[in-house]
Amino acid sequence: MKSCFYPLIGDAIFGWIGDFIDVFSIMATLFGVCTSLGLGARQVAKGLSVLSSSIDAESIPLQVKNDSIRKQISDING
């Protein structure tokens, strides 16, 4: 990602500024994916609760959030 900024900041991309750009882009992607997953889980849960009254619409997003947090921790730990 830092290579895209070479025309703007030149050789500074090879220092801490470039590392910051890479970390920031990874974090932004991670949070964007988690947000999309959470919103999609809410929509699916609401749809399932409309179809069947025995399904609790609030428990499904919580389960998906827990699973995504476990996945993120697993990815960070390698």
Tab-separated table of N, CA, C and O in Angstrom:
chain	number	residue	atom	x	y	z
A	1	MET	N	0.823	-1.187	0.000
A	1	MET	CA	0.000	0.000	0.000
A	1	MET	C	0.865	1.248	0.000
A	1	MET	O	0.529	2.222	-0.646
A	2	LYS	N	1.969	1.186	0.703
A	2	LYS	CA	2.814	2.373	0.798
A	2	LYS	C	3.406	2.761	-0.545
A	2	LYS	O	3.736	3.915	-0.760
A	3	SER	N	3.499	1.813	-1.462
A	3	SER	CA	4.033	2.116	-2.792
A	3	SER	C	3.163	3.113	-3.545
A	3	SER	O	3.661	3.858	-4.389
A	4	CYS	N	1.880	3.127	-3.241
A	4	CYS	CA	0.971	4.083	-3.884
A	4	CYS	C	1.302	5.520	-3.504
A	4	CYS	O	0.985	6.448	-4.240
A	5	PHE	N	1.937	5.691	-2.353
A	5	PHE	CA	2.253	7.035	-1.874
A	5	PHE	C	3.640	7.511	-2.298
A	5	PHE	O	4.057	8.600	-1.931
A	6	TYR	N	4.363	6.695	-3.063
A	6	TYR	CA	5.703	7.096	-3.488
A	6	TYR	C	5.713	8.418	-4.254
A	6	TYR	O	6.581	9.253	-4.005
A	7	PRO	N	4.772	8.659	-5.181
A	7	PRO	CA	4.787	9.955	-5.878
A	7	PRO	C	4.554	11.143	-4.950
A	7	PRO	O	4.989	12.255	-5.243
A	8	LEU	N	3.905	10.918	-3.833
A	8	LEU	CA	3.610	12.026	-2.914
A	8	LEU	C	4.728	12.287	-1.911
A	8	LEU	O	5.085	13.435	-1.654
A	9	ILE	N	5.273	11.209	-1.319
A	9	ILE	CA	6.249	11.418	-0.243
A	9	ILE	C	7.638	10.880	-0.566
A	9	ILE	O	8.542	10.974	0.264
A	10	GLY	N	7.813	10.292	-1.732
A	10	GLY	CA	9.134	9.858	-2.176
A	10	GLY	C	9.704	8.717	-1.351
A	10	GLY	O	9.009	7.775	-0.993
A	11	ASP	N	10.991	8.821	-1.040
A	11	ASP	CA	11.684	7.748	-0.330
A	11	ASP	C	11.257	7.603	1.125
A	11	ASP	O	11.684	6.667	1.806
A	12	ALA	N	10.428	8.501	1.605
A	12	ALA	CA	9.947	8.406	2.989
A	12	ALA	C	9.067	7.172	3.193
A	12	ALA	O	8.849	6.764	4.333
A	13	ILE	N	8.601	6.564	2.104
A	13	ILE	CA	7.770	5.368	2.263
A	13	ILE	C	8.561	4.197	2.817
A	13	ILE	O	7.985	3.246	3.331
A	14	PHE	N	9.881	4.260	2.746
A	14	PHE	CA	10.702	3.165	3.254
A	14	PHE	C	10.993	3.291	4.743
A	14	PHE	O	11.611	2.418	5.330
A	15	GLY	N	10.511	4.344	5.379
A	15	GLY	CA	10.714	4.549	6.812
A	15	GLY	C	9.460	4.257	7.609
A	15	GLY	O	8.595	3.476	7.208
A	16	TRP	N	9.361	4.927	8.757
A	16	TRP	CA	8.235	4.681	9.657
A	16	TRP	C	6.919	5.184	9.068
A	16	TRP	O	5.857	4.648	9.401
A	17	ILE	N	6.985	6.168	8.192
A	17	ILE	CA	5.751	6.670	7.570
A	17	ILE	C	5.136	5.588	6.684
A	17	ILE	O	3.917	5.361	6.704
A	18	GLY	N	5.965	4.906	5.925
A	18	GLY	CA	5.466	3.808	5.090
A	18	GLY	C	4.902	2.671	5.910
A	18	GLY	O	3.880	2.070	5.555
A	19	ASP	N	5.568	2.370	7.022
A	19	ASP	CA	5.052	1.323	7.911
A	19	ASP	C	3.709	1.728	8.511
A	19	ASP	O	2.796	0.904	8.625
A	20	PHE	N	3.579	2.996	8.876
A	20	PHE	CA	2.314	3.494	9.414
A	20	PHE	C	1.202	3.375	8.371
A	20	PHE	O	0.082	2.968	8.696
A	21	ILE	N	1.511	3.702	7.127
A	21	ILE	CA	0.517	3.605	6.051
A	21	ILE	C	0.065	2.157	5.891
A	21	ILE	O	-1.135	1.881	5.748
A	22	ASP	N	1.011	1.217	5.930
A	22	ASP	CA	0.651	-0.199	5.799
A	22	ASP	C	-0.223	-0.670	6.957
A	22	ASP	O	-1.238	-1.343	6.752
A	23	VAL	N	0.153	-0.327	8.167
A	23	VAL	CA	-0.625	-0.743	9.343
A	23	VAL	C	-2.014	-0.115	9.313
A	23	VAL	O	-3.019	-0.787	9.583
A	24	PHE	N	-2.079	1.167	8.966
A	24	PHE	CA	-3.366	1.850	8.910
A	24	PHE	C	-4.279	1.223	7.861
A	24	PHE	O	-5.468	1.034	8.109
A	25	SER	N	-3.741	0.868	6.706
A	25	SER	CA	-4.572	0.271	5.658
A	25	SER	C	-5.069	-1.115	6.070
A	25	SER	O	-6.215	-1.480	5.784
A	26	ILE	N	-4.229	-1.877	6.765
A	26	ILE	CA	-4.660	-3.201	7.229
A	26	ILE	C	-5.756	-3.069	8.281
A	26	ILE	O	-6.760	-3.801	8.249
A	27	MET	N	-5.582	-2.139	9.209
A	27	MET	CA	-6.596	-1.935	10.246
A	27	MET	C	-7.914	-1.448	9.650
A	27	MET	O	-8.995	-1.879	10.062
A	28	ALA	N	-7.845	-0.543	8.685
A	28	ALA	CA	-9.066	-0.037	8.049
A	28	ALA	C	-9.796	-1.168	7.327
A	28	ALA	O	-11.032	-1.267	7.395
A	29	THR	N	-9.046	-2.033	6.658
A	29	THR	CA	-9.662	-3.179	5.981
A	29	THR	C	-10.299	-4.125	6.988
A	29	THR	O	-11.426	-4.601	6.787
A	30	LEU	N	-9.596	-4.396	8.073
A	30	LEU	CA	-10.108	-5.288	9.109
A	30	LEU	C	-11.410	-4.762	9.705
A	30	LEU	O	-12.405	-5.498	9.819
A	31	PHE	N	-11.427	-3.470	10.063
A	31	PHE	CA	-12.641	-2.903	10.650
A	31	PHE	C	-13.784	-2.841	9.643
A	31	PHE	O	-14.942	-3.037	10.004
A	32	GLY	N	-13.460	-2.591	8.383
A	32	GLY	CA	-14.505	-2.567	7.354
A	32	GLY	C	-15.139	-3.929	7.162
A	32	GLY	O	-16.360	-4.049	7.034
A	33	VAL	N	-14.320	-4.966	7.150
A	33	VAL	CA	-14.841	-6.330	6.995
A	33	VAL	C	-15.699	-6.714	8.195
A	33	VAL	O	-16.782	-7.296	8.049
A	34	CYS	N	-15.225	-6.387	9.395
A	34	CYS	CA	-15.992	-6.724	10.602
A	34	CYS	C	-17.323	-5.979	10.650
A	34	CYS	O	-18.339	-6.546	11.054
A	35	THR	N	-17.318	-4.733	10.218
A	35	THR	CA	-18.566	-3.963	10.193
A	35	THR	C	-19.549	-4.573	9.205
A	35	THR	O	-20.735	-4.743	9.515
A	36	SER	N	-19.068	-4.917	8.024
A	36	SER	CA	-19.947	-5.537	7.027
A	36	SER	C	-20.498	-6.861	7.522
A	36	SER	O	-21.677	-7.175	7.315
A	37	LEU	N	-19.657	-7.648	8.177
A	37	LEU	CA	-20.105	-8.931	8.717
A	37	LEU	C	-21.166	-8.733	9.787
A	37	LEU	O	-22.182	-9.433	9.811
A	38	GLY	N	-20.956	-7.763	10.654
A	38	GLY	CA	-21.927	-7.499	11.713
A	38	GLY	C	-23.262	-7.023	11.180
A	38	GLY	O	-24.326	-7.466	11.629
A	39	LEU	N	-23.222	-6.112	10.200
A	39	LEU	CA	-24.480	-5.617	9.623
A	39	LEU	C	-25.203	-6.713	8.855
A	39	LEU	O	-26.436	-6.824	8.923
A	40	GLY	N	-24.454	-7.530	8.138
A	40	GLY	CA	-25.078	-8.647	7.418
A	40	GLY	C	-25.695	-9.655	8.366
A	40	GLY	O	-26.778	-10.193	8.098
A	41	ALA	N	-25.034	-9.909	9.483
A	41	ALA	CA	-25.572	-10.853	10.466
A	41	ALA	C	-26.872	-10.329	11.061
A	41	ALA	O	-27.817	-11.095	11.292
A	42	ARG	N	-26.935	-9.028	11.298
A	42	ARG	CA	-28.185	-8.456	11.824
A	42	ARG	C	-29.328	-8.609	10.823
A	42	ARG	O	-30.460	-8.914	11.200
A	43	GLN	N	-29.029	-8.394	9.543
A	43	GLN	CA	-30.075	-8.522	8.528
A	43	GLN	C	-30.553	-9.968	8.418
A	43	GLN	O	-31.758	-10.224	8.309
A	44	VAL	N	-29.627	-10.895	8.430
A	44	VAL	CA	-30.005	-12.306	8.354
A	44	VAL	C	-30.807	-12.711	9.582
A	44	VAL	O	-31.832	-13.402	9.481
A	45	ALA	N	-30.374	-12.258	10.750
A	45	ALA	CA	-31.084	-12.603	11.986
A	45	ALA	C	-32.502	-12.047	11.975
A	45	ALA	O	-33.451	-12.727	12.380
A	46	LYS	N	-32.658	-10.817	11.542
A	46	LYS	CA	-34.002	-10.224	11.489
A	46	LYS	C	-34.883	-10.968	10.494
A	46	LYS	O	-36.055	-11.235	10.764
A	47	GLY	N	-34.312	-11.324	9.345
A	47	GLY	CA	-35.076	-12.090	8.362
A	47	GLY	C	-35.509	-13.440	8.890
A	47	GLY	O	-36.636	-13.877	8.672
A	48	LEU	N	-34.595	-14.120	9.599
A	48	LEU	CA	-34.948	-15.420	10.173
A	48	LEU	C	-35.986	-15.285	11.270
A	48	LEU	O	-36.867	-16.143	11.412
A	49	SER	N	-35.912	-14.215	12.055
A	49	SER	CA	-36.899	-14.045	13.125
A	49	SER	C	-38.269	-13.687	12.554
A	49	SER	O	-39.284	-14.008	13.163
A	50	VAL	N	-38.312	-13.044	11.396
A	50	VAL	CA	-39.597	-12.763	10.752
A	50	VAL	C	-40.214	-14.067	10.237
A	50	VAL	O	-41.424	-14.286	10.344
A	51	LEU	N	-39.361	-14.953	9.698
A	51	LEU	CA	-39.866	-16.217	9.162
A	51	LEU	C	-40.279	-17.186	10.262
A	51	LEU	O	-41.236	-17.938	10.106
A	52	SER	N	-39.550	-17.190	11.368
A	52	SER	CA	-39.840	-18.128	12.445
A	52	SER	C	-39.736	-17.400	13.775
A	52	SER	O	-38.694	-16.830	14.100
A	53	SER	N	-40.793	-17.439	14.545
A	53	SER	CA	-40.804	-16.718	15.815
A	53	SER	C	-39.942	-17.407	16.884
A	53	SER	O	-39.652	-16.815	17.915
A	54	SER	N	-39.513	-18.639	16.630
A	54	SER	CA	-38.699	-19.339	17.632
A	54	SER	C	-37.230	-18.913	17.591
A	54	SER	O	-36.468	-19.248	18.490
A	55	ILE	N	-36.825	-18.175	16.559
A	55	ILE	CA	-35.440	-17.715	16.445
A	55	ILE	C	-35.329	-16.328	17.043
A	55	ILE	O	-36.058	-15.415	16.685
A	56	ASP	N	-34.391	-16.173	17.973
A	56	ASP	CA	-34.167	-14.879	18.618
A	56	ASP	C	-33.244	-14.039	17.734
A	56	ASP	O	-32.108	-14.411	17.468
A	57	ALA	N	-33.711	-12.889	17.303
A	57	ALA	CA	-32.950	-12.039	16.388
A	57	ALA	C	-31.740	-11.414	17.048
A	57	ALA	O	-30.800	-11.006	16.371
A	58	GLU	N	-31.717	-11.333	18.362
A	58	GLU	CA	-30.595	-10.699	19.047
A	58	GLU	C	-29.434	-11.653	19.319
A	58	GLU	O	-28.305	-11.227	19.509
A	59	SER	N	-29.681	-12.952	19.345
A	59	SER	CA	-28.610	-13.885	19.702
A	59	SER	C	-27.689	-14.196	18.523
A	59	SER	O	-26.504	-14.460	18.722
A	60	ILE	N	-28.183	-14.158	17.294
A	60	ILE	CA	-27.359	-14.505	16.135
A	60	ILE	C	-26.234	-13.496	15.918
A	60	ILE	O	-25.077	-13.898	15.752
A	61	PRO	N	-26.490	-12.167	15.906
A	61	PRO	CA	-25.365	-11.243	15.730
A	61	PRO	C	-24.320	-11.357	16.827
A	61	PRO	O	-23.127	-11.221	16.572
A	62	LEU	N	-24.753	-11.658	18.052
A	62	LEU	CA	-23.797	-11.824	19.143
A	62	LEU	C	-22.895	-13.024	18.896
A	62	LEU	O	-21.689	-12.960	19.121
A	63	GLN	N	-23.471	-14.105	18.404
A	63	GLN	CA	-22.673	-15.289	18.096
A	63	GLN	C	-21.692	-15.006	16.963
A	63	GLN	O	-20.539	-15.425	17.017
A	64	VAL	N	-22.123	-14.279	15.944
A	64	VAL	CA	-21.244	-13.948	14.819
A	64	VAL	C	-20.123	-13.023	15.284
A	64	VAL	O	-18.963	-13.180	14.885
A	65	LYS	N	-20.438	-12.064	16.143
A	65	LYS	CA	-19.401	-11.171	16.669
A	65	LYS	C	-18.375	-11.949	17.478
A	65	LYS	O	-17.174	-11.721	17.353
A	66	ASN	N	-18.836	-12.874	18.311
A	66	ASN	CA	-17.913	-13.689	19.096
A	66	ASN	C	-17.007	-14.510	18.186
A	66	ASN	O	-15.803	-14.617	18.428
A	67	ASP	N	-17.596	-15.093	17.139
A	67	ASP	CA	-16.797	-15.889	16.209
A	67	ASP	C	-15.789	-15.025	15.469
A	67	ASP	O	-14.650	-15.442	15.257
A	68	SER	N	-16.176	-13.819	15.070
A	68	SER	CA	-15.240	-12.956	14.344
A	68	SER	C	-14.124	-12.470	15.264
A	68	SER	O	-12.978	-12.345	14.830
A	69	ILE	N	-14.423	-12.225	16.532
A	69	ILE	CA	-13.382	-11.823	17.480
A	69	ILE	C	-12.401	-12.971	17.688
A	69	ILE	O	-11.184	-12.764	17.695
A	70	ARG	N	-12.908	-14.184	17.820
A	70	ARG	CA	-12.024	-15.345	17.959
A	70	ARG	C	-11.146	-15.506	16.722
A	70	ARG	O	-9.963	-15.819	16.826
A	71	LYS	N	-11.723	-15.289	15.559
A	71	LYS	CA	-10.970	-15.409	14.300
A	71	LYS	C	-9.872	-14.346	14.236
A	71	LYS	O	-8.749	-14.630	13.819
A	72	GLN	N	-10.182	-13.118	14.642
A	72	GLN	CA	-9.191	-12.047	14.620
A	72	GLN	C	-8.048	-12.361	15.575
A	72	GLN	O	-6.874	-12.178	15.230
A	73	ILE	N	-8.361	-12.845	16.762
A	73	ILE	CA	-7.316	-13.203	17.724
A	73	ILE	C	-6.459	-14.335	17.177
A	73	ILE	O	-5.234	-14.315	17.285
A	74	SER	N	-7.094	-15.292	16.530
A	74	SER	CA	-6.355	-16.393	15.931
A	74	SER	C	-5.441	-15.908	14.818
A	74	SER	O	-4.294	-16.352	14.707
A	75	ASP	N	-5.926	-14.984	13.996
A	75	ASP	CA	-5.105	-14.429	12.912
A	75	ASP	C	-3.934	-13.626	13.449
A	75	ASP	O	-2.835	-13.679	12.896
A	76	ILE	N	-4.162	-12.895	14.519
A	76	ILE	CA	-3.079	-12.078	15.086
A	76	ILE	C	-2.012	-12.978	15.701
A	76	ILE	O	-0.813	-12.726	15.541
A	77	ASN	N	-2.425	-14.029	16.372
A	77	ASN	CA	-1.470	-14.921	17.033
A	77	ASN	C	-0.767	-15.845	16.051
A	77	ASN	O	0.235	-16.450	16.387
A	78	GLY	N	-1.298	-15.964	14.853
A	78	GLY	CA	-0.639	-16.795	13.837
A	78	GLY	C	-1.097	-18.180	13.924
A	78	GLY	O	-0.766	-19.171	13.683
